[in-house]
Coordinates of C-alpha atoms in Angstrom, one line a residue:
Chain A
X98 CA 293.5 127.0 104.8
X99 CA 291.4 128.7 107.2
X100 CA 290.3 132.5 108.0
X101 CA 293.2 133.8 110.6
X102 CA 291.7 135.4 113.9
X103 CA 293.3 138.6 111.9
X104 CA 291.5 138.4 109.4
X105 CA 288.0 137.9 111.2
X106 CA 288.8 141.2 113.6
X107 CA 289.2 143.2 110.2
X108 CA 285.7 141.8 108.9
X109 CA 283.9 142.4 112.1
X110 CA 285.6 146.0 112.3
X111 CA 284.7 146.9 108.6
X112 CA 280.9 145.5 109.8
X113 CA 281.0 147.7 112.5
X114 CA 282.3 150.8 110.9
X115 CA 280.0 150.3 107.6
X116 CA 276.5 149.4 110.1
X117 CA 277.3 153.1 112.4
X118 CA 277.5 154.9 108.8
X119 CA 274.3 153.6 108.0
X120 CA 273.3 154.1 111.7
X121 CA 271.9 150.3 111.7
X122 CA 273.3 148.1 114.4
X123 CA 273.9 144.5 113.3
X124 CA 274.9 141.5 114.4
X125 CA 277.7 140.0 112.4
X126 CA 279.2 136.4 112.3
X127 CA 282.8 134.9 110.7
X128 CA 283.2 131.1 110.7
X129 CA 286.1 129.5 109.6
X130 CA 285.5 127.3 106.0
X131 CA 284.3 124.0 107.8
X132 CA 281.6 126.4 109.3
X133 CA 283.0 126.5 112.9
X134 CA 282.5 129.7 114.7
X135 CA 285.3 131.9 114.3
X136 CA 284.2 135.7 115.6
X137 CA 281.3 137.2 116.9
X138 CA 279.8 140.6 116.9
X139 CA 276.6 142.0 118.4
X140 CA 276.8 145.7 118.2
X141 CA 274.0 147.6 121.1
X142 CA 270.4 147.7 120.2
X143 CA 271.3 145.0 117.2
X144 CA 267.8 142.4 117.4
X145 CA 268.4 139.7 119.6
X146 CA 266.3 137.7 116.9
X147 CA 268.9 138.9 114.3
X148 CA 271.8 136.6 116.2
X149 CA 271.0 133.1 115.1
X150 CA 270.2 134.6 111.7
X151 CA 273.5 136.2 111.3
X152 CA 275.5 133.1 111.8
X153 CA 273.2 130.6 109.7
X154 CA 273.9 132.8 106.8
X155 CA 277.2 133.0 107.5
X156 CA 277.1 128.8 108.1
X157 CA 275.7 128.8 104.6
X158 CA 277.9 130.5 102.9
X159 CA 280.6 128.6 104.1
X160 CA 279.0 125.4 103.7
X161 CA 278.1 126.1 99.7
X162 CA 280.8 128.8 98.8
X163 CA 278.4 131.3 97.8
X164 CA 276.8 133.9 98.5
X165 CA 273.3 133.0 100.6
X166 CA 270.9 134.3 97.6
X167 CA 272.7 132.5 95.0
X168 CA 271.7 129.4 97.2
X169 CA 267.8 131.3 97.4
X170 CA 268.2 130.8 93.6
X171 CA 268.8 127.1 93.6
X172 CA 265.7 126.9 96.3
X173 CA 263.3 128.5 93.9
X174 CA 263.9 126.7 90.8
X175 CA 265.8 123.8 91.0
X176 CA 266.0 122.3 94.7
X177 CA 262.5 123.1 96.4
X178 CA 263.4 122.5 100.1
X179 CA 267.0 123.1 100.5
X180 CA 266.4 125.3 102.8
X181 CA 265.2 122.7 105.0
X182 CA 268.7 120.7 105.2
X183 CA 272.2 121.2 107.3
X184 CA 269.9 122.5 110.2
X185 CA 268.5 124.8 108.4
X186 CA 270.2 127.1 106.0
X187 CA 269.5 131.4 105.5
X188 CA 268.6 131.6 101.6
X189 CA 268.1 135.5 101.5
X190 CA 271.3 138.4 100.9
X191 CA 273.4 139.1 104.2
X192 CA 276.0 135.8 103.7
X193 CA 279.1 136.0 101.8
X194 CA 281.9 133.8 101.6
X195 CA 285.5 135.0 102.0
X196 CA 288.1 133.4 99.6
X197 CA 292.2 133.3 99.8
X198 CA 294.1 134.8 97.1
X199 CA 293.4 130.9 95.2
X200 CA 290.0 131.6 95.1
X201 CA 289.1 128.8 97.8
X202 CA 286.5 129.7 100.4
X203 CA 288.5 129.9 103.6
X204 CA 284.9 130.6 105.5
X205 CA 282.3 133.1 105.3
X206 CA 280.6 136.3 107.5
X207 CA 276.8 136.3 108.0
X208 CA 275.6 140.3 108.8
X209 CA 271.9 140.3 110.4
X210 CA 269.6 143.5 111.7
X211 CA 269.0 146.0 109.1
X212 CA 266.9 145.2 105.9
X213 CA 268.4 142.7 103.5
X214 CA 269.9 145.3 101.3
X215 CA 271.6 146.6 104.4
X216 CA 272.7 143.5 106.0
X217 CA 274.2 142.6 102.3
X218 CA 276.2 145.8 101.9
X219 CA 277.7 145.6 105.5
X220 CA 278.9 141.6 104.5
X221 CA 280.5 142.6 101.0
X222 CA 282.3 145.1 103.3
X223 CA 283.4 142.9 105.7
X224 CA 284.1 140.3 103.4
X225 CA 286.3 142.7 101.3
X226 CA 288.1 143.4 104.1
X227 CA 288.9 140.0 105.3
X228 CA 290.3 139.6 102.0
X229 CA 292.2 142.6 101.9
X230 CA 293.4 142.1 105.5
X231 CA 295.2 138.4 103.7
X232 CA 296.8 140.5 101.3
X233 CA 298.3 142.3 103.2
X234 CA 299.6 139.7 105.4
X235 CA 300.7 137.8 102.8
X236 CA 303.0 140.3 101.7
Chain B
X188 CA 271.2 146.8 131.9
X189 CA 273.0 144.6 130.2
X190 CA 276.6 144.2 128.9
X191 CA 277.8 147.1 126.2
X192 CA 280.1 146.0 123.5
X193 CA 282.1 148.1 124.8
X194 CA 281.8 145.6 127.9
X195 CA 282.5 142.6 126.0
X196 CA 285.3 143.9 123.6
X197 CA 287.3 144.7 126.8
X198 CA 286.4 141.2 127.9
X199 CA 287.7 139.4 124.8
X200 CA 290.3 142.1 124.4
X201 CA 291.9 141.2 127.8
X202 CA 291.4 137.2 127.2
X203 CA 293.1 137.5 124.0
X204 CA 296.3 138.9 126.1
X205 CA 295.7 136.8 129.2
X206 CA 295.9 133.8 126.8
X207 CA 299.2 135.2 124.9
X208 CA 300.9 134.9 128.1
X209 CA 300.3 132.1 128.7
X210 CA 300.5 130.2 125.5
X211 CA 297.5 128.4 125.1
X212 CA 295.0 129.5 122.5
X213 CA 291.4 130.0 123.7
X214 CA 287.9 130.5 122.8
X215 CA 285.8 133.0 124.7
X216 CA 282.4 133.9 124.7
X217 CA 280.7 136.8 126.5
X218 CA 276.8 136.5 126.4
X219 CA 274.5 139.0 127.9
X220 CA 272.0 138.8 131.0
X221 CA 269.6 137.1 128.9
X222 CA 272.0 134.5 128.2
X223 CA 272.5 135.7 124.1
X224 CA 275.6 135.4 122.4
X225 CA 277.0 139.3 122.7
X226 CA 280.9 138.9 121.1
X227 CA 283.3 135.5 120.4
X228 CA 287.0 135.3 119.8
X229 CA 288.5 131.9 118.4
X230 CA 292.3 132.3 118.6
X231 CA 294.3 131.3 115.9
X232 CA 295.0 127.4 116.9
X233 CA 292.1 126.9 119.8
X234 CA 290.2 123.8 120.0
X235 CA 287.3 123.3 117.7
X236 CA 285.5 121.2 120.4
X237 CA 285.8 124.2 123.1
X238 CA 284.1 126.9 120.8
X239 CA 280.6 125.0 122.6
X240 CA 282.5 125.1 125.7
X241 CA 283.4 128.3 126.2
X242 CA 279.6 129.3 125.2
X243 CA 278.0 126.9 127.6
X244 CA 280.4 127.9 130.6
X245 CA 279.2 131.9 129.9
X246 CA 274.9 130.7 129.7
X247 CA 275.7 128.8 132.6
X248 CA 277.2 131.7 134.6
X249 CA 274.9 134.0 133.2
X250 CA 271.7 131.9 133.7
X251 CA 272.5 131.5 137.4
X252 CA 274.7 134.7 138.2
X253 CA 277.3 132.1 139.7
X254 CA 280.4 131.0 138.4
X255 CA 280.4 127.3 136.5
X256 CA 282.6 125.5 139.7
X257 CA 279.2 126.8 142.3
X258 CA 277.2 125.2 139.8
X259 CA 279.4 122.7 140.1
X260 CA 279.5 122.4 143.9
X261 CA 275.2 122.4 143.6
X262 CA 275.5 119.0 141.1
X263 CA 278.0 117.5 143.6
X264 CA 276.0 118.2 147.0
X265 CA 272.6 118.8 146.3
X266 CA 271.0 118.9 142.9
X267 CA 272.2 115.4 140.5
X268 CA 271.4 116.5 137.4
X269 CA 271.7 120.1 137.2
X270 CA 274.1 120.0 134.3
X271 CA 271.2 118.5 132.3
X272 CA 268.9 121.3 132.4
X273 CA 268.8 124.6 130.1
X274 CA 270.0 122.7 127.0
X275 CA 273.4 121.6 128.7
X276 CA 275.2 123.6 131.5
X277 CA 279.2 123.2 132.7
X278 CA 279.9 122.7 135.7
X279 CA 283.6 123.5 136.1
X280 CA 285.7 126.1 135.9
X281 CA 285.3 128.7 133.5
X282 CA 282.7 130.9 133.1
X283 CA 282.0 133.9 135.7
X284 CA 279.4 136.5 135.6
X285 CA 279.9 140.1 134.9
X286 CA 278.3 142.5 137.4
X287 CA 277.6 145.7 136.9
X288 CA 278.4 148.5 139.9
X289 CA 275.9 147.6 142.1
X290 CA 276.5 144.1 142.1
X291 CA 273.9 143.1 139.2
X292 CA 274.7 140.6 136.9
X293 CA 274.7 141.6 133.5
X294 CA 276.2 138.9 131.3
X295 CA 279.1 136.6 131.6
X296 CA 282.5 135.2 130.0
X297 CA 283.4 131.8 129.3
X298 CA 286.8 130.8 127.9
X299 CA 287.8 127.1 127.2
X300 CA 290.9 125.9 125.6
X301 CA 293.8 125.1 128.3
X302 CA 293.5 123.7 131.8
X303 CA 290.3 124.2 133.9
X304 CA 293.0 126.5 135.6
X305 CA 294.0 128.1 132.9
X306 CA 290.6 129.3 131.7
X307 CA 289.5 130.2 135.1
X308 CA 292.3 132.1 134.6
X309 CA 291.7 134.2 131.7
X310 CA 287.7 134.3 132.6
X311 CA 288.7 136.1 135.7
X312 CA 291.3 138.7 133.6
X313 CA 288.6 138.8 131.4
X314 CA 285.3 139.4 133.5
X315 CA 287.8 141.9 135.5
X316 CA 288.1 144.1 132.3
X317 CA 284.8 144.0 131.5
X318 CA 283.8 145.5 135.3
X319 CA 286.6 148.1 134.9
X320 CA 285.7 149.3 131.2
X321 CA 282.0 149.9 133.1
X322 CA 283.4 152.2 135.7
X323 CA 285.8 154.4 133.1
X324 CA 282.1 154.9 131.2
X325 CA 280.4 155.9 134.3
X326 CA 282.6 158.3 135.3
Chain C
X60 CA 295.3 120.5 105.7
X61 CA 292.2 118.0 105.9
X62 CA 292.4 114.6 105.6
X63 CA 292.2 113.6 101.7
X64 CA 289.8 110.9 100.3
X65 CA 293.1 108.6 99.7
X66 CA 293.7 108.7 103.3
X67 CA 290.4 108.2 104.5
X68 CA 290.3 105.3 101.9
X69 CA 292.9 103.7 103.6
X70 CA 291.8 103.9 106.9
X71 CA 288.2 102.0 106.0
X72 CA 290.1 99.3 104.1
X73 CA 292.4 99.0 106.8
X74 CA 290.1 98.8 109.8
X75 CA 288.2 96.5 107.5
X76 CA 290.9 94.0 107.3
X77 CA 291.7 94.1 111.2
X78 CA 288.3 93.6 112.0
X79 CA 288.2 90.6 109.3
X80 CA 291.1 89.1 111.3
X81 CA 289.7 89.3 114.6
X82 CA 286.3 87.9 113.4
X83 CA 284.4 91.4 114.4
X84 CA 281.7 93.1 111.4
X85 CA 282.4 97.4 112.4
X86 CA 281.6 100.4 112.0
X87 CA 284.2 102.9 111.0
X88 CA 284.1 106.8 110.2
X89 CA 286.4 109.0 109.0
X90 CA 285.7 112.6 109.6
X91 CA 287.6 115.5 108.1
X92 CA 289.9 118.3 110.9
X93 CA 286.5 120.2 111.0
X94 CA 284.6 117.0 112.3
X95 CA 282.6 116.4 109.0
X96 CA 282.0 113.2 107.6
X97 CA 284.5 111.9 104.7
X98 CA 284.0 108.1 104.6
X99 CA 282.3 105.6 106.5
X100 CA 281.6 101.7 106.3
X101 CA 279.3 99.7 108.1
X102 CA 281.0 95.9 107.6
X103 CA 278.0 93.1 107.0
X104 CA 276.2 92.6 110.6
X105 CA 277.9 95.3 112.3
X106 CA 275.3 97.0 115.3
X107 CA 273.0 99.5 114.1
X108 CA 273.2 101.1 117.1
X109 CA 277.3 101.5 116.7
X110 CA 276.8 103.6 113.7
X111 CA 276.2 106.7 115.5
X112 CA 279.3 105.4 118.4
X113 CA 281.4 105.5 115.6
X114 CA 280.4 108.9 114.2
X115 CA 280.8 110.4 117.5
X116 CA 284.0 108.5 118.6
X117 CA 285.5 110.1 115.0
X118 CA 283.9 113.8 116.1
X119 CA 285.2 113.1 119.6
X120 CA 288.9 113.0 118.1
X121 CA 288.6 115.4 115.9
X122 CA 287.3 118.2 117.5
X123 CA 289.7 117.8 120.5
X124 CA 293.1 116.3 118.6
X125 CA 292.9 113.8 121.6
X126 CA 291.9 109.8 121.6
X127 CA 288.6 109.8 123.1
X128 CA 289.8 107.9 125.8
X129 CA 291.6 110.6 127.0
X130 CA 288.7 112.7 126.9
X131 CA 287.0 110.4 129.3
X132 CA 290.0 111.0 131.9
X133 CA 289.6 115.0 131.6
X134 CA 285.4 113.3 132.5
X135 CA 286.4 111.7 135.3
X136 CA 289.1 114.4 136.6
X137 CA 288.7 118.1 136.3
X138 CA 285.9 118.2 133.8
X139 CA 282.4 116.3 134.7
X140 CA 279.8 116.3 132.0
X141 CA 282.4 117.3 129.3
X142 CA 280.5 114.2 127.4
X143 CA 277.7 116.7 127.1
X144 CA 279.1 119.6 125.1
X145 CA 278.9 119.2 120.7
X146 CA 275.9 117.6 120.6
X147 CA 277.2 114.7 122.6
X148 CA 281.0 113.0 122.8
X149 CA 281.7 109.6 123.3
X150 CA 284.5 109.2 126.0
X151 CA 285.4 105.6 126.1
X152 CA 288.1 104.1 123.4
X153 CA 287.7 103.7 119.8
X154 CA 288.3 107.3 117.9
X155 CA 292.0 108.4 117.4
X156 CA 292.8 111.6 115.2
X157 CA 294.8 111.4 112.3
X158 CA 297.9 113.7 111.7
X159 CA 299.8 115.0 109.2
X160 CA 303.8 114.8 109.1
X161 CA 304.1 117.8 110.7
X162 CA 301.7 116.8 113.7
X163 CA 298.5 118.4 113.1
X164 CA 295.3 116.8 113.2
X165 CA 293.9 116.4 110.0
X166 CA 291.2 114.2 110.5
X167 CA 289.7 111.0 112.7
X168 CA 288.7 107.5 112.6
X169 CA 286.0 106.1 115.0
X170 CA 285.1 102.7 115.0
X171 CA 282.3 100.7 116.9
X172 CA 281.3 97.0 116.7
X173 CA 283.2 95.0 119.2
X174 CA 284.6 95.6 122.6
X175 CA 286.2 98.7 123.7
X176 CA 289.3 97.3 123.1
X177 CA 289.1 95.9 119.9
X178 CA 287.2 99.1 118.7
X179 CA 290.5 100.6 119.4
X180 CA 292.9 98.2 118.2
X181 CA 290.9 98.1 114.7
X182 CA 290.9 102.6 115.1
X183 CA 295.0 102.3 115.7
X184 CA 295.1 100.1 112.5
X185 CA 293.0 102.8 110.5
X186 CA 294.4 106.1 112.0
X187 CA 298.1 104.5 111.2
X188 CA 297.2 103.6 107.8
X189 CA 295.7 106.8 106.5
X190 CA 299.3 108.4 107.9
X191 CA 301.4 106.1 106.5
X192 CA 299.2 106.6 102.8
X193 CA 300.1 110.2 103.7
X194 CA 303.5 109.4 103.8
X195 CA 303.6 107.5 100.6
X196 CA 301.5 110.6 98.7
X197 CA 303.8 113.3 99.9
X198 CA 307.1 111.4 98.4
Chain D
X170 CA 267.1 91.7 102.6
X171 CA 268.9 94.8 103.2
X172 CA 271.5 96.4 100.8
X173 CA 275.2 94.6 101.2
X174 CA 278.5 96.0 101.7
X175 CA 280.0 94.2 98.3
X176 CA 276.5 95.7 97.0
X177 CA 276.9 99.6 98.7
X178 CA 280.6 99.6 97.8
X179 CA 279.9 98.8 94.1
X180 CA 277.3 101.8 94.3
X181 CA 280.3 103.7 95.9
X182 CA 283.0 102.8 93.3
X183 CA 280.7 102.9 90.2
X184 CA 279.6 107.1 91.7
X185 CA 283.0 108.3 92.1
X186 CA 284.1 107.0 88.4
X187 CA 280.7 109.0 87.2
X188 CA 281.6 112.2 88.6
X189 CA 285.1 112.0 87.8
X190 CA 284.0 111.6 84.4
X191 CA 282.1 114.8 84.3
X192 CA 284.5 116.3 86.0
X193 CA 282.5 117.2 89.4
X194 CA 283.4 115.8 92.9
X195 CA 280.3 114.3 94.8
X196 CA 279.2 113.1 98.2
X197 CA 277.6 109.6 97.9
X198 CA 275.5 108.3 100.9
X199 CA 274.7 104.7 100.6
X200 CA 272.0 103.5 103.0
X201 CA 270.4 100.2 104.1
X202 CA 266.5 99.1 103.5
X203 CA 265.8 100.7 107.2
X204 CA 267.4 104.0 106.0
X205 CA 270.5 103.4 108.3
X206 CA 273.5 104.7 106.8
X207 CA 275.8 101.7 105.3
X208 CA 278.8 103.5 103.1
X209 CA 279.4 107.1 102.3
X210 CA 282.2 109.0 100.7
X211 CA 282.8 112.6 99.9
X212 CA 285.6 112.6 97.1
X213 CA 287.9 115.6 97.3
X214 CA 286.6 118.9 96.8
X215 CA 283.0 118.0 97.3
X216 CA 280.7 121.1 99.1
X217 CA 280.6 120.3 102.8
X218 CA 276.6 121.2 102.3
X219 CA 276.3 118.4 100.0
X220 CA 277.3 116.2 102.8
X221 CA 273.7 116.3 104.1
X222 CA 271.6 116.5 101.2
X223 CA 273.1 112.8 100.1
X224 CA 272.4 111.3 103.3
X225 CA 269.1 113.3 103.0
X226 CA 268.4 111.8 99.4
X227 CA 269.2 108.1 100.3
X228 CA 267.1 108.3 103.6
X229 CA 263.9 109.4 101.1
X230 CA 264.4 107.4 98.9
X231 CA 265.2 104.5 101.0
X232 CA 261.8 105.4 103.6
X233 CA 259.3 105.9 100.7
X234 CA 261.2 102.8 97.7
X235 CA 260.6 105.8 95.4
X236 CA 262.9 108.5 93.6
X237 CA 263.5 111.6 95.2
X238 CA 261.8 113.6 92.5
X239 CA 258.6 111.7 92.5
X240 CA 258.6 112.6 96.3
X241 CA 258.9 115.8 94.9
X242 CA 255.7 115.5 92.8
X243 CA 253.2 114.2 95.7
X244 CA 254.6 117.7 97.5
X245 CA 253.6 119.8 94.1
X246 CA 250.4 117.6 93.9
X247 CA 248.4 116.2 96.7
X248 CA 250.4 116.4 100.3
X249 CA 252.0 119.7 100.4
X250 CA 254.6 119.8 103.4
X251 CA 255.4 116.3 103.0
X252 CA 259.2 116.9 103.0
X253 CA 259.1 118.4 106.6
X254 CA 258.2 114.5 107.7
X255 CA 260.5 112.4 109.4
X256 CA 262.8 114.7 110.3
X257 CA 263.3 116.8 106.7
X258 CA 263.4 115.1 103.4
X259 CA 264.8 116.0 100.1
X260 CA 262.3 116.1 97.5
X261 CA 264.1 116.8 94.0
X262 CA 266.3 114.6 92.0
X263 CA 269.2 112.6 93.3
X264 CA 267.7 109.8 95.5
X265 CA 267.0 106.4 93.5
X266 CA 266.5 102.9 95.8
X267 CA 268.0 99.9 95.3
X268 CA 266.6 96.8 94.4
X269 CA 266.7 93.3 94.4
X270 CA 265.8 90.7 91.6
X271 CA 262.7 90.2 92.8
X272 CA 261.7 94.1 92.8
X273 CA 261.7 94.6 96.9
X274 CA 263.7 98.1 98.3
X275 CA 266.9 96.8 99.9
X276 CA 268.4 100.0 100.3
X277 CA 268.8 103.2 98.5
X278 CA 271.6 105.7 97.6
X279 CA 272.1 109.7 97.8
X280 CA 274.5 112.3 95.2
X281 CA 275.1 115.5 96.2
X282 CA 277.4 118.5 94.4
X283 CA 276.4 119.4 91.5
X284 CA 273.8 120.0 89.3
X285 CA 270.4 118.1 90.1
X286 CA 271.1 116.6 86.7
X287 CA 274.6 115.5 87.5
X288 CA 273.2 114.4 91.3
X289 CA 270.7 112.1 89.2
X290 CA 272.8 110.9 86.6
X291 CA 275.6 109.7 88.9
X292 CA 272.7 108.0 91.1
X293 CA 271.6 105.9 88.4
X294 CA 274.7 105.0 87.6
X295 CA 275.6 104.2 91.3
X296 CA 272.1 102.1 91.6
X297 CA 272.3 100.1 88.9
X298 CA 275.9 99.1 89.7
X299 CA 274.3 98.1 92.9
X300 CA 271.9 95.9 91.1
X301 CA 274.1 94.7 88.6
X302 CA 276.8 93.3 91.8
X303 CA 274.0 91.5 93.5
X304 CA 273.2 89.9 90.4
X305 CA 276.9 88.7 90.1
X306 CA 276.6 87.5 93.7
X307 CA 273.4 85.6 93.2
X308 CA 274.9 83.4 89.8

């Protein structure tokens, strides 16, 4: 199974709201769990740099299932270079998979364009969203 | 000036329902003057090979301030090759500038998904709303 | 659903036989719905230069649900320099997606070696095997 | 001499027992003594991001007739930047060529999804089931 166009509008509206209350804009990215884009965000005065950031962490996630620091983990002390592979992968906070109510990664948002603290508190939001936006569907 | 998200969620707001109505499932891409990826919808059930598509169609018709089919015409008459340059352009039906009230382009839409027809279609609905959402904000 | 391993199993061993019988050494890759690799063979003197025909053939299907022959007709029709767009299709015979029972495309073989046609005879071989394994799994 | 297929699928057959064993689903990238790729299979449940790092891992392995660790040490040691050569290597454990009897590189193969010490252990295993099949086919 794959994110649902439904539940990419709820991440990238959760983004949105959660980036205005901490008056940052962002760019923020949901691709589906092969990594394909799914939605797309860039909110005004978000850096245009921040863009291709935004959806390679969002590609990592998906890609690995995790969270993009866990995979900044791996880079320091067991895989030097990682990085380097899939076309080049984001291994700093701001990428967050989003899982189905089985626990399987169904894809993953990327949030670029405040510092990484920010960028990672606007993606758990989102994320939590998408999520929550499944539940209720599946209901 | 470029496109607002306020701009380009009318865009993809009106493509979304454009493409209801008629059935087919589309990707669409707005991108700003610059050519950078501004918002993306991929509806549930659109073709994973026209997500680049419906990008490329937007750069084109941003890049040039023309829609894709003039490019088109240029590749046919003229200028062999044209499709070649700027990373890849499309040269059919698709993507269409956005212009801004006097007559400036400020970004672009590209859907891909159905016929060349059809996404001429829903560009046109969609670079329509995206005019008309400028004007309400002026006023 | 993606294509399993099973399935994609049967396709190589498949298109290895048919190639066998028609005295042809090929390449054949099976890709998963999202277009990434799942198996691939390259039979003892196949072309190197085919390995990357069959890859894209596979991709070709995949990302469009379509044989890539038919790709080439949208080419030569209403779509010029489609070939361009992910990265670079290929839009003569020899990739076929694979579906499920209830239609969808779950997958794609591509194979490269021989000539057009008997790239795609040995693709229909593959593609029909991995459904019919399907078949036998889901009973 | 370059790796065969009866050789690569041995390497291919003996992987997938390995990780089943240990209870982790791999991508294993087989390729040829001119680093082209000759078998690959990603068993069911394997990271998509793994797809890359095995092709990555044979292809080092294969270019430099050395384990993909001891690439690693030259970076540590004495040419630092050496893994963004020929177009990205992968410079920790999980690589291992292949040889023949008389000692000379014929190919190499790559494991990717799990821990570097599973990647390596199933490599081994893979690479000398390589070795061991040409041996047959030589008596």
């Amino acid at each position: 199974m794959s994110i649902s166009e439904a539940g990419a509008n709820a991440a990238i509206v959760a983004a949105r709201r959660a980036a205005d209350e901490i008056g940052i804009p962002m760019n923020v990215a949901v691709l589906d769990h092969g990594a394909a884009l799914k939605a797309f965000a860039r909110m005004d005065g978000a850096l245009l740099g921040s863009i291709d950031i935004a959806v390679r962490k969002a590609k990592t996630a998906a890609l690995f299932g995790m969270n993009t620091e866990a995979i900044g983990e791996f880079c320091r002390t067991t895989s030097p270079g990682l990085e380097l592979t899939n076309g080049g992968l984001i291994v700093f906070a701001g990428g967050i998979p989003i899982h189905d109510q089985q626990g399987r990664t169904i894809g993953a948002v990327g949030v670029s364009g405040g510092t990484v603290e920010q960028d990672q508190h606007v993606a758990a939001v989102a994320a939590t969203a998408a999520e929550t936006s499944l539940k209720g569907a599946a209901q």
